[in-house]
């Protein structure tokens, strides 16, 4: 089912964009043809300053004059004027439709960018890069010296895991400078919060390894109920801390 959605989503998107494009192109071409007809033919036959033609086609004056009293030339001019006005009205309608289509195309393009951004391959690469950067960053900071190597691995994995969870939950698409800001300024705070929590929740090395494994793989099958409860207890305040620091992106 997930595969079908992943395949069907982009295909549907392509169909919608293609349909919008062809409709947009068709309307644009029709509008241009109408404009050329009006300018090339109507203006040639009907002088812009022709008082007689204006009088002949004024709806308020038509009943008193009557088409039967017009000369053949006046009738031709009146007909052409009416056709021109009709074509201009159609052009206005088409212009409004084009504006609407442009808006729809913009929405589809935005959807396409978001869909591509959260495609598993692309987003997984981004999260993997964040994980690598966090391992390197934690390894070079003075504050990290109070944690052992295993705890630092868990902290980096936890930071990448929270990065994925938070961005997915809020449907955020970050530019590179925003990613850098999150990695350098906000994820380390979350990682150290988790590190302190691991030190409290784990009563021995085995439990510490189980917590680290959870941050890497989400596995909790080997944890006892007490450890699961303690894990949840350390996660909640750290996630709230991170959410507060990320409010500059969510506006919350």
Short mmCIF file of C-alpha atoms in Angstrom, two decimals:
data_model
loop_
_atom_site.label_atom_id
_atom_site.label_comp_id
_atom_site.label_asym_id
_atom_site.label_seq_id
_atom_site.Cartn_x
_atom_site.Cartn_y
_atom_site.Cartn_z
CA UNK A 1 0.00 0.00 0.00
CA UNK A 2 2.81 2.44 0.92
CA UNK A 3 4.59 1.62 -2.35
CA UNK A 4 1.42 2.36 -4.28
CA UNK A 5 1.04 5.69 -2.55
CA UNK A 6 4.67 6.60 -3.20
CA UNK A 7 4.31 5.71 -6.89
CA UNK A 8 0.78 7.06 -7.34
CA UNK A 9 1.42 10.41 -5.67
CA UNK A 10 4.10 11.65 -8.10
CA UNK A 11 2.23 10.22 -11.11
CA UNK A 12 -0.97 12.04 -10.12
CA UNK A 13 1.03 15.19 -9.55
CA UNK A 14 2.59 14.98 -13.03
CA UNK A 15 -0.85 14.45 -14.62
CA UNK A 16 -2.32 17.44 -12.79
CA UNK A 17 0.58 19.72 -13.72
CA UNK A 18 0.50 18.57 -17.35
CA UNK A 19 -3.26 19.15 -17.58
CA UNK A 20 -2.93 22.58 -16.04
CA UNK A 21 -0.12 23.44 -18.42
CA UNK A 22 -2.01 22.44 -21.56
CA UNK A 23 -5.17 24.25 -20.44
CA UNK A 24 -3.10 27.32 -19.64
CA UNK A 25 -1.37 27.16 -23.06
CA UNK A 26 -4.65 26.65 -24.93
CA UNK A 27 -6.32 29.63 -23.28
CA UNK A 28 -3.27 31.83 -23.88
CA UNK A 29 -3.23 30.90 -27.59
CA UNK A 30 -6.95 31.54 -27.95
CA UNK A 31 -6.64 34.89 -26.24
CA UNK A 32 -3.80 35.90 -28.58
CA UNK A 33 -5.82 34.88 -31.64
CA UNK A 34 -8.79 36.93 -30.43
CA UNK A 35 -6.57 39.93 -29.76
CA UNK A 36 -5.08 39.74 -33.24
CA UNK A 37 -8.52 39.46 -34.81
CA UNK A 38 -9.74 42.48 -32.91
CA UNK A 39 -6.67 44.63 -33.56
CA UNK A 40 -5.99 43.51 -37.13
CA UNK A 41 -9.48 43.45 -38.50
CA UNK A 42 -11.84 45.40 -36.23
CA UNK A 43 -9.58 48.44 -35.89
CA UNK A 44 -8.93 48.50 -39.62
CA UNK A 45 -12.64 48.61 -40.46
CA UNK A 46 -13.86 50.71 -37.53
CA UNK A 47 -12.03 54.01 -36.94
CA UNK A 48 -11.55 54.66 -33.25
CA UNK A 49 -12.97 58.19 -33.54
CA UNK A 50 -15.93 57.28 -35.75
CA UNK A 51 -18.91 59.15 -34.29
CA UNK A 52 -21.36 57.53 -36.67
CA UNK A 53 -20.40 54.02 -35.66
CA UNK A 54 -20.61 54.91 -31.96
CA UNK A 55 -24.09 56.26 -32.40
CA UNK A 56 -25.14 53.33 -34.52
CA UNK A 57 -24.12 50.77 -31.92
CA UNK A 58 -25.19 52.59 -28.76
CA UNK A 59 -27.80 50.30 -27.17
CA UNK A 60 -29.72 53.32 -25.86
CA UNK A 61 -30.09 54.73 -29.37
CA UNK A 62 -30.76 51.51 -31.28
CA UNK A 63 -34.52 51.47 -30.67
CA UNK A 64 -35.02 54.99 -32.07
CA UNK A 65 -32.78 54.51 -35.07
CA UNK A 66 -33.51 50.89 -35.98
CA UNK A 67 -31.25 48.63 -38.01
CA UNK A 68 -33.62 48.85 -41.00
CA UNK A 69 -32.86 52.55 -41.28
CA UNK A 70 -29.08 51.93 -41.36
CA UNK A 71 -27.11 51.95 -44.55
CA UNK A 72 -25.40 48.66 -45.46
CA UNK A 73 -22.07 50.11 -44.35
CA UNK A 74 -23.53 51.12 -40.95
CA UNK A 75 -25.00 47.66 -40.44
CA UNK A 76 -21.64 46.03 -41.17
CA UNK A 77 -19.88 48.39 -38.79
CA UNK A 78 -22.50 47.86 -36.06
CA UNK A 79 -22.20 44.08 -36.40
CA UNK A 80 -18.42 44.24 -36.24
CA UNK A 81 -18.56 46.49 -33.20
CA UNK A 82 -20.85 44.04 -31.41
CA UNK A 83 -18.57 41.14 -32.28
CA UNK A 84 -15.57 43.10 -31.07
CA UNK A 85 -17.23 43.88 -27.73
CA UNK A 86 -18.16 40.22 -27.35
CA UNK A 87 -14.60 39.13 -28.08
CA UNK A 88 -13.24 41.63 -25.57
CA UNK A 89 -15.57 40.25 -22.91
CA UNK A 90 -14.35 36.75 -23.74
CA UNK A 91 -10.76 37.97 -23.46
CA UNK A 92 -11.44 39.36 -19.97
CA UNK A 93 -12.98 36.06 -18.93
CA UNK A 94 -10.01 34.15 -20.34
CA UNK A 95 -7.59 36.45 -18.53
CA UNK A 96 -9.36 35.71 -15.25
CA UNK A 97 -9.18 31.98 -15.97
CA UNK A 98 -5.46 32.28 -16.72
CA UNK A 99 -4.86 34.02 -13.39
CA UNK A 100 -6.74 31.22 -11.65
CA UNK A 101 -4.73 28.57 -13.50
CA UNK A 102 -1.47 30.29 -12.61
CA UNK A 103 -2.46 30.11 -8.95
CA UNK A 104 -3.29 26.41 -9.27
CA UNK A 105 0.01 25.69 -11.03
CA UNK A 106 1.88 27.51 -8.25
CA UNK A 107 0.10 25.36 -5.66
CA UNK A 108 0.98 22.20 -7.59
CA UNK A 109 4.60 23.24 -7.86
CA UNK A 110 4.70 23.88 -4.11
CA UNK A 111 3.15 20.46 -3.51
CA UNK A 112 5.72 18.90 -5.82
CA UNK A 113 8.61 20.53 -3.94
CA UNK A 114 7.21 19.35 -0.61
CA UNK A 115 6.59 15.85 -1.96
CA UNK A 116 10.14 15.61 -3.29
CA UNK A 117 11.50 16.99 -0.03
CA UNK A 118 9.84 14.24 2.00
CA UNK A 119 10.51 11.44 -0.46
CA UNK A 120 12.13 8.67 1.64
CA UNK A 121 15.43 8.66 -0.23
CA UNK A 122 15.98 12.42 -0.05
CA UNK A 123 14.85 12.95 3.53
CA UNK A 124 16.73 9.89 4.78
CA UNK A 125 19.91 11.31 3.28
CA UNK A 126 19.35 14.60 5.06
CA UNK A 127 18.75 12.91 8.42
CA UNK A 128 21.80 10.71 7.89
CA UNK A 129 23.92 13.80 7.25
CA UNK A 130 22.58 15.43 10.41
CA UNK A 131 23.45 12.27 12.35
CA UNK A 132 27.02 12.31 11.03
CA UNK A 133 27.44 15.99 11.80
CA UNK A 134 26.15 15.49 15.34
CA UNK A 135 28.64 12.69 16.00
CA UNK A 136 31.47 14.92 14.81
CA UNK A 137 30.25 17.93 16.73
CA UNK A 138 29.75 16.09 20.04
CA UNK A 139 33.19 14.51 19.71
CA UNK A 140 34.88 17.92 19.61
CA UNK A 141 33.07 19.75 22.41
CA UNK A 142 34.53 20.14 25.85
CA UNK A 143 31.16 19.48 27.47
CA UNK A 144 31.08 16.00 25.93
CA UNK A 145 33.97 14.77 28.05
CA UNK A 146 31.65 13.86 30.93
CA UNK A 147 29.95 11.20 28.75
CA UNK A 148 31.39 7.87 27.69
CA UNK A 149 31.71 6.80 24.06
CA UNK A 150 28.57 4.69 24.11
CA UNK A 151 26.50 7.52 25.57
CA UNK A 152 27.77 9.92 22.90
CA UNK A 153 26.66 7.48 20.19
CA UNK A 154 23.21 7.36 21.74
CA UNK A 155 23.07 11.15 22.03
CA UNK A 156 23.94 11.67 18.35
CA UNK A 157 21.40 9.05 17.28
CA UNK A 158 18.76 10.62 19.54
CA UNK A 159 19.41 14.05 18.03
CA UNK A 160 18.97 12.74 14.47
CA UNK A 161 15.84 10.85 15.52
CA UNK A 162 14.31 13.98 17.05
CA UNK A 163 15.26 16.02 13.99
CA UNK A 164 13.31 13.60 11.80
CA UNK A 165 10.34 13.46 14.15
CA UNK A 166 10.05 17.21 14.62
CA UNK A 167 10.38 18.19 10.95
CA UNK A 168 7.95 15.49 9.84
CA UNK A 169 5.40 16.42 12.50
CA UNK A 170 5.46 20.11 11.52
CA UNK A 171 5.95 19.46 7.78
CA UNK A 172 8.98 21.75 7.74
CA UNK A 173 11.23 22.22 4.72
CA UNK A 174 14.49 23.82 5.81
CA UNK A 175 17.03 25.68 3.73
CA UNK A 176 20.69 24.79 4.26
CA UNK A 177 21.38 27.79 6.49
CA UNK A 178 18.44 26.79 8.68
CA UNK A 179 19.71 23.21 8.93
CA UNK A 180 23.12 24.54 9.96
CA UNK A 181 21.53 26.68 12.67
CA UNK A 182 19.55 23.73 14.04
CA UNK A 183 22.57 21.41 14.03
CA UNK A 184 25.01 23.89 15.54
CA UNK A 185 22.79 25.66 18.07
CA UNK A 186 19.77 23.56 19.00
CA UNK A 187 20.39 19.85 18.51
CA UNK A 188 23.44 19.84 20.83
CA UNK A 189 21.26 21.15 23.67
CA UNK A 190 18.82 18.31 23.01
CA UNK A 191 21.66 15.78 22.82
CA UNK A 192 23.10 16.82 26.18
CA UNK A 193 19.64 16.67 27.72
CA UNK A 194 19.33 13.09 26.48
CA UNK A 195 22.83 12.26 27.69
CA UNK A 196 21.98 13.38 31.21
CA UNK A 197 18.78 11.35 30.99
CA UNK A 198 20.61 8.18 29.91
CA UNK A 199 22.90 8.53 32.90
CA UNK A 200 19.87 8.69 35.22
CA UNK A 201 17.61 6.09 33.58
CA UNK A 202 20.18 3.34 33.03
CA UNK A 203 21.09 1.44 36.21
CA UNK A 204 23.83 -0.55 34.50
CA UNK A 205 25.70 -0.91 31.22
CA UNK A 206 23.15 -3.35 29.81
CA UNK A 207 20.31 -0.87 30.24
CA UNK A 208 22.48 1.88 28.81
CA UNK A 209 23.08 -0.22 25.70
CA UNK A 210 19.35 -0.89 25.38
CA UNK A 211 18.58 2.84 25.49
CA UNK A 212 21.25 3.59 22.90
CA UNK A 213 19.84 0.81 20.71
CA UNK A 214 16.40 2.39 20.97
CA UNK A 215 17.68 5.70 19.63
CA UNK A 216 19.31 3.87 16.73
CA UNK A 217 16.55 1.41 15.80
CA UNK A 218 13.38 2.18 17.85
CA UNK A 219 13.59 -1.31 19.38
CA UNK A 220 12.26 -1.70 22.91
CA UNK A 221 11.46 -5.43 22.99
CA UNK A 222 14.27 -6.27 25.43
CA UNK A 223 13.45 -3.41 27.83
CA UNK A 224 11.54 -4.10 31.02
CA UNK A 225 8.57 -1.93 31.92
CA UNK A 226 10.53 0.15 34.39
CA UNK A 227 13.17 1.05 31.82
CA UNK A 228 10.52 1.89 29.22
CA UNK A 229 8.84 4.18 31.72
CA UNK A 230 12.13 5.86 32.60
CA UNK A 231 12.94 6.30 28.91
CA UNK A 232 9.65 8.07 28.35
CA UNK A 233 10.30 10.23 31.42
CA UNK A 234 13.61 11.50 30.05
CA UNK A 235 12.31 11.98 26.49
CA UNK A 236 9.37 14.25 27.28
CA UNK A 237 11.22 17.20 28.89
CA UNK A 238 14.00 17.04 26.29
CA UNK A 239 11.50 17.13 23.44
CA UNK A 240 9.69 20.06 25.03
CA UNK A 241 13.00 21.89 25.40
CA UNK A 242 13.84 21.29 21.75
CA UNK A 243 10.35 22.37 20.62
CA UNK A 244 10.71 25.67 22.49
CA UNK A 245 14.07 26.32 20.86
CA UNK A 246 12.61 25.49 17.43
CA UNK A 247 9.72 27.94 17.79
CA UNK A 248 11.55 30.34 15.45
CA UNK A 249 10.64 27.90 12.66
CA UNK A 250 7.14 26.91 13.72
CA UNK A 251 5.94 30.24 15.06
CA UNK A 252 4.59 28.54 18.18
#
